Each structure stands twice: as structure tokens, then as C-alpha cells.
Coordinates of C-alpha atoms in Angstrom, one line a residue:
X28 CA 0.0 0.0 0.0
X29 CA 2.8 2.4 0.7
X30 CA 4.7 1.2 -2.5
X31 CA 1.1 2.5 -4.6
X32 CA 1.0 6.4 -2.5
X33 CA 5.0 6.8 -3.2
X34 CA 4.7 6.5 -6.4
X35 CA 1.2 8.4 -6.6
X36 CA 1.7 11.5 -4.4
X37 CA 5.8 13.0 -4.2
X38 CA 6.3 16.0 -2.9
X39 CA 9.3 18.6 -2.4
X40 CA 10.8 20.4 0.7
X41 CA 9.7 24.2 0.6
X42 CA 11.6 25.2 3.2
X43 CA 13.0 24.0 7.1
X44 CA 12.9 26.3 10.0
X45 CA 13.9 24.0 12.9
X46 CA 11.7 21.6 13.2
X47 CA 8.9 23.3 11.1
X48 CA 8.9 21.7 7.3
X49 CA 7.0 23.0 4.7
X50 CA 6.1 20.7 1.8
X51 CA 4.8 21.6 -2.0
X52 CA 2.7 18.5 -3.7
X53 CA 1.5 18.7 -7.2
X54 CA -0.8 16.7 -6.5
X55 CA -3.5 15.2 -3.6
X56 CA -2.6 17.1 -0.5
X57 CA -2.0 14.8 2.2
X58 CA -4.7 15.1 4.9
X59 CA -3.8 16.5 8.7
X60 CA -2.1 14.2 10.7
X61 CA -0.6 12.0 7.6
X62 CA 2.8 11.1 8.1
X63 CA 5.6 12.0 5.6
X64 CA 8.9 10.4 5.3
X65 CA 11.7 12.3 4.0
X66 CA 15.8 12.1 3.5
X67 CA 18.1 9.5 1.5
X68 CA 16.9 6.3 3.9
X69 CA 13.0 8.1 4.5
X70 CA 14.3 8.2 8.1
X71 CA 12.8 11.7 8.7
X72 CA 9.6 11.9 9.9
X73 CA 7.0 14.4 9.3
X74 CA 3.7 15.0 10.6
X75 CA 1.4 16.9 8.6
X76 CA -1.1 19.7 11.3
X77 CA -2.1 22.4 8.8
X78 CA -2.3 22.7 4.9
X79 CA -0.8 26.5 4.0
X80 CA -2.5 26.5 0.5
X81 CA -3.9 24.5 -2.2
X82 CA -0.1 23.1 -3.2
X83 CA 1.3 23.6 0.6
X84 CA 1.3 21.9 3.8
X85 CA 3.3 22.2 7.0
X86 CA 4.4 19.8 9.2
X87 CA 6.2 18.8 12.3
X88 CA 9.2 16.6 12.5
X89 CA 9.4 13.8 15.1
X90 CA 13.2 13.1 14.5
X91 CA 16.1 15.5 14.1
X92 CA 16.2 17.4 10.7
X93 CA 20.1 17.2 10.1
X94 CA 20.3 16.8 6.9
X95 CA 17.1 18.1 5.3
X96 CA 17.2 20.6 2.9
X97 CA 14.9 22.5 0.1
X98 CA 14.1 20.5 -3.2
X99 CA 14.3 16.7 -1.4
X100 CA 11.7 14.6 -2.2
X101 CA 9.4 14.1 0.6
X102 CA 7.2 10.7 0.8
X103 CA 3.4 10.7 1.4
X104 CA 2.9 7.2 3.7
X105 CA -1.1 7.7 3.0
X106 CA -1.7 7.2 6.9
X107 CA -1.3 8.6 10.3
X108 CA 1.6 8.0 13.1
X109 CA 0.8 4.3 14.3
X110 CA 1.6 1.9 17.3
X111 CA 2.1 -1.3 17.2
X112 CA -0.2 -4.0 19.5
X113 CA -0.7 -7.4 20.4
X114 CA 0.8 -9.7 22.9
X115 CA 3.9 -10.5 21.4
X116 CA 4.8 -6.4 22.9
X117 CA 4.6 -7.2 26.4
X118 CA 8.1 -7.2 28.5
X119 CA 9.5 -4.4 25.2
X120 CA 10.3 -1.0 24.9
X121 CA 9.6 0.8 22.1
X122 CA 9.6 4.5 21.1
X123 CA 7.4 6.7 19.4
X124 CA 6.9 5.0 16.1
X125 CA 6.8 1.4 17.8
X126 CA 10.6 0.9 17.2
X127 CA 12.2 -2.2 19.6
X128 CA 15.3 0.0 21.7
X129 CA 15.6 -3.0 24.5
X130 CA 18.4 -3.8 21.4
X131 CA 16.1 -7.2 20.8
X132 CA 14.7 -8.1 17.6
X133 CA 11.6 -6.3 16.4
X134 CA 8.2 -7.9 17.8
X135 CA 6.8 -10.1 15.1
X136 CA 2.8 -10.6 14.8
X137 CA 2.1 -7.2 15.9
X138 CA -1.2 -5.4 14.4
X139 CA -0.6 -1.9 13.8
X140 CA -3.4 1.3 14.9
X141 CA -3.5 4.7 14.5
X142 CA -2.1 6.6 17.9
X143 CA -5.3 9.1 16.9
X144 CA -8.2 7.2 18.4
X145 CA -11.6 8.8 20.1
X146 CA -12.3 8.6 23.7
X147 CA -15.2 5.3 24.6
X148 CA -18.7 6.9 24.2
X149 CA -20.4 7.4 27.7
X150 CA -22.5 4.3 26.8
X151 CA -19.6 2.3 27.2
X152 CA -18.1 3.9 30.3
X153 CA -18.6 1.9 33.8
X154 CA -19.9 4.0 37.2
X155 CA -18.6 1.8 39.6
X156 CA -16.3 3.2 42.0
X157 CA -13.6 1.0 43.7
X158 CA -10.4 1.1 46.0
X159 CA -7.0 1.1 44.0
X160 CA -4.9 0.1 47.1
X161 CA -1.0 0.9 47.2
X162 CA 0.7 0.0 50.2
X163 CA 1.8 3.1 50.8
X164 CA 0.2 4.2 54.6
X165 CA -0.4 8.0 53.6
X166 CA -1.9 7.7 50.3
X167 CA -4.8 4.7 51.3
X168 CA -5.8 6.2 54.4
X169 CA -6.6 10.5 53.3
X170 CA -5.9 10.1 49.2
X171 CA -7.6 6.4 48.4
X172 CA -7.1 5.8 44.7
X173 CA -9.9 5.0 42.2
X174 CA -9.8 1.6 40.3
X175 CA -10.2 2.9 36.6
X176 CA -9.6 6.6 37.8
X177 CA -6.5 9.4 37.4
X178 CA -4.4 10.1 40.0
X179 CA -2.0 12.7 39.9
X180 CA 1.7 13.4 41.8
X181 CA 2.0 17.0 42.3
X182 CA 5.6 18.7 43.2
X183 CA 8.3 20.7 42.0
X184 CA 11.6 19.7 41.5
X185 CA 13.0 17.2 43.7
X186 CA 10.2 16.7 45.9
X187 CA 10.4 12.8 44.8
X188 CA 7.6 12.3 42.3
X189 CA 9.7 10.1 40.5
X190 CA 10.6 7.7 43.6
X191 CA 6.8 8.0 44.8
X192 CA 5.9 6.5 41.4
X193 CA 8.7 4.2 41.1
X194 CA 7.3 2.7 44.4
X195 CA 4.0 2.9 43.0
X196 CA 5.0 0.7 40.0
X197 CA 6.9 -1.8 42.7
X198 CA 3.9 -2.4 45.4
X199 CA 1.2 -3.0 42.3
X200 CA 2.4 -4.9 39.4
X201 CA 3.1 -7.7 42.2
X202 CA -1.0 -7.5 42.6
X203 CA -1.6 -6.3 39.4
X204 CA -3.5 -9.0 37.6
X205 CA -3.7 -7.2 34.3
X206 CA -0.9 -5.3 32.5
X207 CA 1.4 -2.0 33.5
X208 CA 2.6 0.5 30.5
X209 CA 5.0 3.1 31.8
X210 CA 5.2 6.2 29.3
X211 CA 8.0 8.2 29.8
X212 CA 7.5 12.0 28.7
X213 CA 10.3 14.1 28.3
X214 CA 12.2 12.8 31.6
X215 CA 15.3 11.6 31.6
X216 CA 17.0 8.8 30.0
X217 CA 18.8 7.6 33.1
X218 CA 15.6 7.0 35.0
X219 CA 14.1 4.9 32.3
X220 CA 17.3 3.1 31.9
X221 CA 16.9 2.2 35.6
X222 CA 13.0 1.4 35.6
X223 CA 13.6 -1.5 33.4
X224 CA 16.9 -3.0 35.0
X225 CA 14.7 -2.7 38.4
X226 CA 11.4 -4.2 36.9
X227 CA 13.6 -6.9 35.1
X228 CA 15.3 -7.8 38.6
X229 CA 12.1 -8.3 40.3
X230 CA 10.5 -9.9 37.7
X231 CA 7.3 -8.1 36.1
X232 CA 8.4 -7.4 33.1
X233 CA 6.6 -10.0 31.3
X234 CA 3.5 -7.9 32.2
X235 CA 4.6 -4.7 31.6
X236 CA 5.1 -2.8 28.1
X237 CA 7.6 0.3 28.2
X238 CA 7.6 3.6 26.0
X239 CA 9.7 6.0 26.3
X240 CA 10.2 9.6 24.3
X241 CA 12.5 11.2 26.3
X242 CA 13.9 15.0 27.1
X243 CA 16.4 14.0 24.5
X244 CA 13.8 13.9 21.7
X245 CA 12.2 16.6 19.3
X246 CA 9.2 18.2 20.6
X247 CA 6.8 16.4 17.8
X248 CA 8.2 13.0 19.3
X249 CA 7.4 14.3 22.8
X250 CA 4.0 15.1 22.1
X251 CA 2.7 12.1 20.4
X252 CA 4.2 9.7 22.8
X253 CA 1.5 9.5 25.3
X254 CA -0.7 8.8 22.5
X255 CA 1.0 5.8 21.4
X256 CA 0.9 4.5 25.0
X257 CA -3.1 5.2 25.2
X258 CA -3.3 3.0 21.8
X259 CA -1.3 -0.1 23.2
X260 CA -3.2 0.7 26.7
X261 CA -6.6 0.8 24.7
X262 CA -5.9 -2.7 22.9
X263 CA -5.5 -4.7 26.2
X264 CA -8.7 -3.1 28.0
X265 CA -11.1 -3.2 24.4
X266 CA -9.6 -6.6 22.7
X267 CA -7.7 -8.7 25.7
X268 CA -10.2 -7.4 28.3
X269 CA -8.1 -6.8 30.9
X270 CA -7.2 -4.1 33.0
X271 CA -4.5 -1.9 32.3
X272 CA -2.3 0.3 35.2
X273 CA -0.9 3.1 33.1
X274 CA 1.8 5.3 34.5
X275 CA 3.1 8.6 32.8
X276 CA 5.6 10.8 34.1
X277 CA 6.1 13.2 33.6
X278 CA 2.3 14.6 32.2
X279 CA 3.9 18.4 32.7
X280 CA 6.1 17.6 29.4
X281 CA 3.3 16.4 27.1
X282 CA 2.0 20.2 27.9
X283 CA 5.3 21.7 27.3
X284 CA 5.9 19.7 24.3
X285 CA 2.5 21.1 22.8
X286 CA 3.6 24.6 23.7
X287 CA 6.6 24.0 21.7
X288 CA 4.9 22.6 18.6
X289 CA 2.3 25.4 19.2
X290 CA 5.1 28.6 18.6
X291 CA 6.9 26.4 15.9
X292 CA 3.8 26.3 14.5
X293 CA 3.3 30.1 14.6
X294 CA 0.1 29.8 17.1
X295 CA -0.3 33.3 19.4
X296 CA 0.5 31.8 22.7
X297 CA -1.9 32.2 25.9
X298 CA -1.4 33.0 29.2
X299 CA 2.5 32.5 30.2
X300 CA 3.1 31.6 26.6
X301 CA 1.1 28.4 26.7
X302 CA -0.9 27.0 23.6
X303 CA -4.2 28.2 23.1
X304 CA -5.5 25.0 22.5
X305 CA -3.5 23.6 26.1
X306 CA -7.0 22.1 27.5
X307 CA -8.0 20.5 24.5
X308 CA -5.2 18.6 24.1
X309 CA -5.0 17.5 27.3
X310 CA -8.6 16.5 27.1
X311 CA -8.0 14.6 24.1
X312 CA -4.7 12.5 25.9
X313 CA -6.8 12.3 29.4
X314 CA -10.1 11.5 28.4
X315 CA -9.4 8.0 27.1
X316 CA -8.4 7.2 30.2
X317 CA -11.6 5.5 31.4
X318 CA -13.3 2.9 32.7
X319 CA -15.6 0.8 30.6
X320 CA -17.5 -2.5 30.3
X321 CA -15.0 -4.7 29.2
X322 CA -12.1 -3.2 31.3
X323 CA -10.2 -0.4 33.4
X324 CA -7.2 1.8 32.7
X325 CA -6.2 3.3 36.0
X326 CA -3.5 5.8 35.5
X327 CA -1.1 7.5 37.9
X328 CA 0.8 10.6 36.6
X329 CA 3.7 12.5 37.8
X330 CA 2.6 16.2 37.1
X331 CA 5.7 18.3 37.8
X332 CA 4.6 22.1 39.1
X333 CA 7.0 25.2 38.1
X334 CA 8.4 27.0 40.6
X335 CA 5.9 25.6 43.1
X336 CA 3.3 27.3 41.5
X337 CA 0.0 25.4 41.7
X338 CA -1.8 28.3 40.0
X339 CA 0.2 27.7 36.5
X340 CA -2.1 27.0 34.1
X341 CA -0.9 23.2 33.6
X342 CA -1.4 22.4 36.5
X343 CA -4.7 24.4 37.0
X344 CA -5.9 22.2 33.8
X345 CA -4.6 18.7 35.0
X346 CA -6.2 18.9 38.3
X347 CA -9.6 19.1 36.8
X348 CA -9.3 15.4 35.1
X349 CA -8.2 13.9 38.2
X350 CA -10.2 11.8 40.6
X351 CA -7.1 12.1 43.1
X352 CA -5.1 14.4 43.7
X353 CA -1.2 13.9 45.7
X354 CA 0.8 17.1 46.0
X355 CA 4.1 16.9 47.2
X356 CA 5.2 19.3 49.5
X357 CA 9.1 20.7 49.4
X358 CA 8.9 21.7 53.8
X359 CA 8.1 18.2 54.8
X360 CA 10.3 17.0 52.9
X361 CA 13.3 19.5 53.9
X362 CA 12.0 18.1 57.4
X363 CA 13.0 14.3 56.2
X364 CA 9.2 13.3 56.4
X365 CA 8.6 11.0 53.7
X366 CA 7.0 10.4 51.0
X367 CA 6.7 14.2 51.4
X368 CA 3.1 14.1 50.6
X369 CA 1.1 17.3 52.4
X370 CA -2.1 15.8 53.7
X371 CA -4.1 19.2 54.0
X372 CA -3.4 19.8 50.1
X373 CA -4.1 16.5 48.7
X374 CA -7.6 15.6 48.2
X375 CA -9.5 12.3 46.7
X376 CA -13.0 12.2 45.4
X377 CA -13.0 8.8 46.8
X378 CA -12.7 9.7 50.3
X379 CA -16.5 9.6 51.0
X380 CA -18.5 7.3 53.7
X381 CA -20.3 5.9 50.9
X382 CA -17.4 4.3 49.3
X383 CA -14.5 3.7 52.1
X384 CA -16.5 3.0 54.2
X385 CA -18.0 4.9 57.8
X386 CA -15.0 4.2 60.5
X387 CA -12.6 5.0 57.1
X388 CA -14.1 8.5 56.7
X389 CA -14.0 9.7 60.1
X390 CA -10.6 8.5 61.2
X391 CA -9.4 10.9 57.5
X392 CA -11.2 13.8 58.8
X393 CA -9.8 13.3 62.4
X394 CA -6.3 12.8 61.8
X395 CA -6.5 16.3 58.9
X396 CA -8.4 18.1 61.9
X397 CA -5.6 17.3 64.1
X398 CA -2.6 18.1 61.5
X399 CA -4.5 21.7 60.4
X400 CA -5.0 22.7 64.4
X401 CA -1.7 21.3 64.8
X402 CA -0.5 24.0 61.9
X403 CA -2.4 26.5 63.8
X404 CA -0.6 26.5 67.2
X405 CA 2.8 25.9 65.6
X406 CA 2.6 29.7 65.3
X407 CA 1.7 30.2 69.3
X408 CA 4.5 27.6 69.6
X409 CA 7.2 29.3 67.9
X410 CA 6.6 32.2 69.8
X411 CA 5.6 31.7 73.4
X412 CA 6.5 27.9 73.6
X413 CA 5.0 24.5 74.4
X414 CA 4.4 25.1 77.8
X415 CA 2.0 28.1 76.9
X416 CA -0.6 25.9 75.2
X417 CA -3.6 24.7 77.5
X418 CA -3.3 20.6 78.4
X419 CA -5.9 19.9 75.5
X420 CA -3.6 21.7 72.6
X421 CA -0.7 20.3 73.8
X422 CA -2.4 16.8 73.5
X423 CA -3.0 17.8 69.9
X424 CA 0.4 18.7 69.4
X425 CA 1.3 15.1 70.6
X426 CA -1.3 13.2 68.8
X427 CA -0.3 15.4 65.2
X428 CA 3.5 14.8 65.2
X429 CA 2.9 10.9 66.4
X430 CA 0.7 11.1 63.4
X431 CA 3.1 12.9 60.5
X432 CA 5.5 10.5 62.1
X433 CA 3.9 7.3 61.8
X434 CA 2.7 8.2 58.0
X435 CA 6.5 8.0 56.9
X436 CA 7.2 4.9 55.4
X437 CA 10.5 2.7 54.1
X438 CA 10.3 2.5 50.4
X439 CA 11.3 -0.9 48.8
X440 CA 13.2 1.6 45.4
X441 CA 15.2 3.7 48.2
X442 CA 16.8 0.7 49.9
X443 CA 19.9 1.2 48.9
X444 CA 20.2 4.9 50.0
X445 CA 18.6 4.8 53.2
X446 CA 19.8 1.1 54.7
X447 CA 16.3 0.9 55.9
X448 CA 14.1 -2.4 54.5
X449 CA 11.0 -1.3 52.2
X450 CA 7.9 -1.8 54.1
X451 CA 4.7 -3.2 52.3
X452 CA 1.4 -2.2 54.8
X453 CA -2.5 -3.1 54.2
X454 CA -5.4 -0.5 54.6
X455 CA -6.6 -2.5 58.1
X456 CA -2.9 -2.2 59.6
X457 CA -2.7 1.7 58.9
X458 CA -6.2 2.7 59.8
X459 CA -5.7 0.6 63.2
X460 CA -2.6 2.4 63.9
X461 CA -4.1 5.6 63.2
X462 CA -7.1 5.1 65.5
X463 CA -4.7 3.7 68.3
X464 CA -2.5 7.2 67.5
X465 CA -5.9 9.5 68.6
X466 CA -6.8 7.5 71.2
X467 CA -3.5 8.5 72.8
X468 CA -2.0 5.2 73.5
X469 CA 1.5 6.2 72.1
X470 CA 1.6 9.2 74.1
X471 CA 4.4 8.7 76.1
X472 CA 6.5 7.1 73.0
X473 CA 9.2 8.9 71.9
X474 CA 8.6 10.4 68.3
X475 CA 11.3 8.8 66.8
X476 CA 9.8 5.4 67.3
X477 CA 6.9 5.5 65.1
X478 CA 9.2 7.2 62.4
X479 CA 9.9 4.8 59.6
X480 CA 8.1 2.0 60.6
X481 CA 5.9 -0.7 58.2
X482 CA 2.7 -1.4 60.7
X483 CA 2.3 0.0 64.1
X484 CA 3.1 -2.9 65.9
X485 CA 6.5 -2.5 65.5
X486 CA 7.1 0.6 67.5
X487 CA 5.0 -1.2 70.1
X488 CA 8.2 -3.7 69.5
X489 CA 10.9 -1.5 70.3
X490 CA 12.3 -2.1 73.9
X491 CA 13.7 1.0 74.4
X492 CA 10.8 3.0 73.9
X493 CA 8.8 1.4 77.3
X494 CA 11.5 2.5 79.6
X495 CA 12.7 5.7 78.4
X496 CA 8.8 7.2 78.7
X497 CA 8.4 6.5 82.2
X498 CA 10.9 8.2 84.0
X499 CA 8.0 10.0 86.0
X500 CA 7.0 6.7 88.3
X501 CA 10.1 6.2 89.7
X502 CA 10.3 9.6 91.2
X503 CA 6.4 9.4 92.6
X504 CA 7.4 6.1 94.4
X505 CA 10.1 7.2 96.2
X506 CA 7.9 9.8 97.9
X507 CA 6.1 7.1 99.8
X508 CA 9.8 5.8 101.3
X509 CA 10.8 9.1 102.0
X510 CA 11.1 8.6 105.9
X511 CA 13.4 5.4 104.8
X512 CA 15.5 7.9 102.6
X513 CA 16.9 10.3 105.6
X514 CA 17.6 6.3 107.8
X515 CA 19.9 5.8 105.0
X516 CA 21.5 8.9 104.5
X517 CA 22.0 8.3 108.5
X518 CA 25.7 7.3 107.5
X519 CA 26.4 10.7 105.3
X520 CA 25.2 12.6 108.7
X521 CA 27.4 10.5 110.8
X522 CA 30.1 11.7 108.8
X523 CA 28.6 14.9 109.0
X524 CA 28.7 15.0 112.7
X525 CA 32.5 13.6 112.7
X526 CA 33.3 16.8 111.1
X527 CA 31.2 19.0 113.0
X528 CA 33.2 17.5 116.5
X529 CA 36.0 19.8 115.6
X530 CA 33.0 22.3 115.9
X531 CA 31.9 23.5 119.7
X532 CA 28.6 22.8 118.5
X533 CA 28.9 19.4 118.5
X534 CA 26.8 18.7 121.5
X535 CA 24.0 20.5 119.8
X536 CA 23.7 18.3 117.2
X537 CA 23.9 14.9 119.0
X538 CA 20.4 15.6 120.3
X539 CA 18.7 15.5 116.9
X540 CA 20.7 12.1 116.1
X541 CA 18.7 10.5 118.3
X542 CA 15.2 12.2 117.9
X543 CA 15.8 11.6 114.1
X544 CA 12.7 10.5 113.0
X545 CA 10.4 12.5 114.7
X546 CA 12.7 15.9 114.1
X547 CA 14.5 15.4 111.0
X548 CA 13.1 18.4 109.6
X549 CA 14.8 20.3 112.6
X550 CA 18.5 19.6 111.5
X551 CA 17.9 20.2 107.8
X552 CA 17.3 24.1 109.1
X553 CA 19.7 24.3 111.7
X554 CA 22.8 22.4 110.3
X555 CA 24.7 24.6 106.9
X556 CA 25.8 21.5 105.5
X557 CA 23.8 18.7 105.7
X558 CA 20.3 20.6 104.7
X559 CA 21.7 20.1 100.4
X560 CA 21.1 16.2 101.0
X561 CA 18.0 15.9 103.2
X562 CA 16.6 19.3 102.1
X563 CA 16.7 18.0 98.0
X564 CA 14.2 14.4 98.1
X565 CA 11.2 16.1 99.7
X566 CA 11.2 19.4 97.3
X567 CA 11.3 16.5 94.0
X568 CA 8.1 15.2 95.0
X569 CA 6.2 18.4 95.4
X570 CA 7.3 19.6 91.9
X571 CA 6.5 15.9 90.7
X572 CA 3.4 16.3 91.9
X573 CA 2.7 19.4 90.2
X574 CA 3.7 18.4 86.9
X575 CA 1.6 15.3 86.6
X576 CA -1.7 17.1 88.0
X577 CA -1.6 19.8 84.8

């Protein structure tokens, strides 16, 4: 077919302005989104998005134009950008154009589709609403994920919305019973390099399909990317039936990509010079991520934020196609609490009594009641001090920083920087520890032994934490043996006396020696000396005292 359009419809580079190619044809014009091969092996390629005139049409290249020049002949393929599906694609990785770059041989009974599909009709699409769980304590307990929804990783950079999603990818697949397709958007090559070596060691990659257009590539490869990913995605749920976990990271770059291709293209740019057309796109990428009758896609996407700005327009547009939102906050995690996710910020569409159930819903708006009044009085704190706040506020203060505490986890990805073993925890283990949190039974724990920890049991575990919190009962009890205290210290008093003989008073103070225990407050106010160790038990219970009754 593509031998019988070569020879039909030939046309001629008008001119190259980066990536921006502009093509005369004699003939048929080719129609928008055709792709058009150019150079001395056709290994240019060309996507057509406007026609000029009746003999123009411009185009975007997806590979580098080194090389190109006017008057070449330019190839009409007669079709759009395609993607390549079947099973024989699982455990690859491909690029934009469904090229094998794991350096294996090219998939063989492979059907190819066009990356330029419609989104299911509504008839299609499935209302029932399910928990995605992940392991990861913070996120199932105030950001439960949607089974067939969007979630989205909000952060700016460094935050560690690659590392949250690389632990994502780990705690699923192992439960995933359908397939996982990673799309890599304009990230870096390193990180993708890494994802498969780690997915290869653990052993999911025969489940898994990889693409990747990375920050390396031309904006027009950039941009169509995530649309090859949806196809492949789109075959397993529609023809396989099966669901389908699809990961993107970074979603910011399919955007910036589009902004790109939007100024080569000569577009007048919008706010903060992104595309006009910047929510239509994105419509068109996120709105075949659904949930039908014959099978899910459930998608989690790394949404990077510029300059901590979550007013930008891309992210302003992102959040309104998610049905969870996680954003990534750079103070808890310059405090070391991670995953740095902010649990005031993020929100979940999920989190309703109707769907996680009664005890779920109240214990998520307890523990953010108790983290927003404890950002209240940090404030008070920072100015007057702890010992300012009345005894219910400072209980809060407890109860919040057990609570930020106990939501850290180990992460299975991070092993090998932190020394600490990844820890996998269910939805009943973190609610429990939660509950046991507010009803104050890990008050007098140290903080550091809830942090980094799997289920709450194992703090409970830790010997050290029992003793160290009770140093207050050992000073109570001795204040019922405090008449046996001064008979011991007899001996210090004896020697007391021996060095008060040289003293004239010396006959004074035998008297009270032997009326000790009816006047031994007597010599503690008569004698210079000895009143610093009888005087300092009987003070130490009153301010005892005084400290446990506030």
C-alpha cells in the first residue's frame, strides 16, 4: 500500500525552519495528521497539522532534521503515526513509532493502529467506584485511589515524584493481575534506563510494556508519545479485556511539548506563553483514560509544578481530570518526612463514607483536623512555647506529630540509600494504627519510634521505647519511702557529725541524732551542711506532683 501512494503522491521540501517543514505537492494534499517520510533512507519523519495553500502543507518533524534541505523529495505514507499491538509487545520497549530499543529483535505478529483514536462513548463507560490500594500508609488512608480513575503526583523539583511512582509501579504490578505500561514523557534517559533493569530484577516485566520519548527527543516526538501509550493501553482493555495500570511521568512535558509545537507552528501563545488549545489537548490524551464495560485503565501521573506554582495554568488544567489528587510538598520534605506528601493539600474524590467506608471516613477527617489545628498553634509555639498551650492543645500537638511520624514509610526503590528495608502495609494495619494514634496510646512514645516503621506494631516492638517514657513513676514512688531515705543517709550525717566534733557545737547536734525521725526536719534548718542532701528528696516530690496534676 505504501509502494502505490510513493509513487502516486511525491512531494518537495519548501523550506525547514527547525523543526517546522514545509512541503509543496502537485498533486492530492495529504490530509492533517498523515505522516511524511523524507531524507536518502525516508528516516525523517514528518507529521502533517495544517495545509498552507492548495499546493502547501506544514508539518512537524518527530526526529532531528540534520540533513534536510529544500528541493528533497518528501514521501506521502497515505496514513497517520501508528503503534504497534498485540501480545507479542509485552516485557518491550519501544519508542514513538513502535521501534524495539531494549536492542532485541523487532516484535513479530504485531497489528498496527493509528495513535489518533476517540475517547469510549459514555454508553460504554462503567460507574462503579472501587479502591485502588498501594501500600503506601499515607496515600490509602486520606488520598484512596480509584480503580479505573486518574491520580495525579503533584511537586516541583526534587520533591520525589519520580521515587513515589517508582514505588508505586513496585507495590502494584506484584498485585496487578492485568498489565502495566510506563510512558516516559520528556524525563530523563537515566531513570528509564533504571525502571527497566529494576522491573527486570524483580521480575514483572513480562506484564509490563515500556515507552519512552524522552527530554532528548524533538518536541513532535514528545507530544505524540503518550498517545502511542493510550493505543497499546486501549488494545488490552477493548480486545484482551483486561485491566490496564498506566503510568506517565512526567504529564507536565506532554504540555510543554504542545507549547513547543504550538510557537513552531506560529500559534499566538496564551497565558504565560502556553498553547491556546493547552486544555483541549490535554482533554484529548486524558479522556481515554476511562473505565468501561469490558475493562479499566487506572493511570497514575507524575505532574511536575514550576516553581511551586500550583496556580500555572498546567497544573490548574490537570487537576480538573483527576479523581485524586497527591501534592508533594518541598517543607516536609526539607523536614525528612517522607514520601513528602502534604495531607491538608491532597484531596480524593473517593474519600466519602459511601465508598471507604463509615470508620474510614471519620478516622481521615480526624487525623487532617488534628494536622490543620496542629499547623495552627505551631505559630503560638514558635513564639511563646510549648508550655504556653492549655493541656488539650498540647495533647493535639502530641497526637499530630505521632501522626506525620507514623505516616513515613521505608520505600522498597530507596533501599539502597537509606539502609532501611522497604515496608509493604495493608489498609486495616494503617487505619488501626491511626485510630490507636488518637486515642492516645502512644503518648508517652518517643517520636522517633513511630518514624519509619511498616505497621504500628513495630514501634510497640521497640524495647527501648517502654522505659525511656516512664521516668516520671520512679520519682512518685520514692515519695512514699521518704522517711526510709533520711535512715539511709544516716551514715552521710554520721560523717557529717565527725566533722562538725571539731566544731563547739557538736553537743547541739547529737540531740537531733537521736530524735531523728520524729525531728528530722529540725537539723535540715539548723545544720549549713547537711540541709543540700536531706533538704533536695522532699522538694522533687512536690514539683512531681505538680507536673503530673496539669
Amino acid at each position: 500500500m505504501e509502494a502505490k501512494t510513493s509513487t502516486s503522491n511525491l512531494g518537495a521540501v519548501a523550506s525547514v525552519r527547525g523543526s517546522v517543514v514545509d512541503v509543496c505537492f502537485d498533486g492530492t494534499l495529504p490530509p492533517i495528521y498523515s505522516v511524511l517520510r523524507a531524507g536518502t533512507k525516508n528516516e525523517i519523519v514528518i507529521e502533517v497539522l495544517a495545509q498552507s495553500d492548495a499546493r502547501h502543507v506544514r508539518g512537524i518533524a518527530l526526529t532531528p532534521t540534520q540533513g534536510l534541505a529544500r528541493g528533497m523529495v518528501v514521501t506521502d505514507t497515505g496514513g497517520p503515526l501508528k503503534a504497534p499491538v498485540g501480545k507479542a509487545i509485552l516485557s518491550r520497549m519501544f519508542d514513538v513509532f513502535g521501534n524495539a530499543i531494549d536492542r532485541e529483535a523487532a516484535p513479530a505478529d504485531v497489528q498496527w493502529r493509528s495513535v489518533h483514536r476517540a475517547p469510549p462513548p459514555l454508553a460504554r463507560r462503567s460507574t462503579k467506584s472501587e479502591i485502588f490500594e498501594t501500600g503506601i500508609k499515607v496515600i490509602d488512608v486520606l488520598v484512596p485511589l480509584e480503580r479505573g480513575g486518574k491520580a495525579g503526583l503533584f511537586g516541583g523539583a526534587g520533591v520525589g515524584k519520580t521515587v513515589l511512582l517508582t514505588e508505586m509501579i513496585h507495590n502494584m504490578i506484584g498485585h496487578q493481575q492485568g498489565v502495566s505500561i510506563f510512558c516516559g514523557i520528556g524525563e530523563r534517559c537515566r531513570e528509564g534506563e533504571e525502571l527497566y533493569s529494576d522491573m527486570k530484577a524483580a521480575g514483572v516485566l513480562p506484564n509490563m510494556v515500556m515507552i519512552f520519548g524522552q527530554m532528548n527527543e524533538p518536541p513532535g516526538s514528545r507530544f505524540r508519545v503518550g498517545h502511542t501509550a493510550l493505543t497499546m493501553a486501549e488494545y488490552f482493555r477493548d480486545d484482551e479485556h483486561r485491566d490496564v495500570l498506566l503510568l506517565i511521568d512526567n504529564i507536565f512535558r506532554f504540555i510543554q511539548a504542545g507549547m513547543e509545537v504550538s510557537g513552531l507552528m506560529g500559534q499566538m501563545p496564551s497565558r504565560l506563553g502556553y498553547q491556546p488549545t493547552m486544555g483541549t489537548e490535554l482533554s484529548g490524551l486524558e479522556e481515554r483514560i476511562a473505565n468501561t464495560d469490558t475493562g479499566a485503565i487506572t493511570s497514575i501521573q507524575a505532574v511536575y509544578v514550576p516553581a511551586d506554582d500550583f496556580t500555572d495554568p498546567a497544573a490548574v488544567h490537570t487537576f480538573s481530570h483527576l479523581s485524586a489528587s497527591i501534592v508533594l510538598s518541598r517543607k516536609r520534605a526539607s523536614e525528612g518526612l517522607f514520601p513528602a506528601i502534604d495531607p491538608l493539600q491532597s484531596s480524593s474524590k473517593m474519600a466519602t463514607p459511601g465508598i471507604v467506608g463509615e470508620r474510614h471516613y471519620a478516622l481521615a477527617q480526624e487525623i487532617r483536623r488534628t494536622l490543620a489545628q496542629y499547623g495552627e498553634l505551631k505559630d503560638i509555639i514558635a513564639m511563646l512555647g510549648l508550655e504556653q498551650l492549655s493541656p488539650e492543645d498540647r495533647k493535639v500537638v502530641v497526637r499530630a506529630r505521632l501522626l506525620e511520624r507514623f505516616l513515613t514509610q521505608p520505600f522498597f526503590t530507596t533501599e539502597q540509600f537509606t539502609g532501611l528495608t522497604g515496608k509493604l502495609v495493608s489498609l486495616k494495619d494503617a487505619l488501626d494504627g491511626c485510630e490507636r494514634i488518637l486515642h492516645d496510646e502512644f503518648k508517652d512514645y518517643p517520636e522517633s519510634g513511630l518514624y519509619m516503621i511498616g505497621a504500628i506494631s513495630e514501634a510497640k516492638g521497640k524495647p527501648k521505647t517502654a522505659p525511656a517514657a516512664e521516668p516520671a513513676k520512679p520519682d512518685v514512688k520514692p515519695g512514699a519511702k521518704v522517711e526510709s531515705k533520711p535512715a539511709d543517709k544516716a551514715k552521710p550525717d554520721d560523717n557529717n557529725d565527725a566533722k562538725a566534733e571539731q566544731k563547739p557545737k557538736s553537743e547541739i547536734e547529737a540531740k537531733p541524732k537521736v530524735e531523728q525521725k520524729s525531728t528530722a526536719p529540725t537539723p535540715a534548718k539548723a545544720a549549713p551542711v547537711p540541709p543540700l542532701p536531706e533538704a533536695k528528696p522532699q522538694p522533687k516530690v512536690e514539683h512531681a506532683d505538680v507536673t503530673h496534676e496539669s
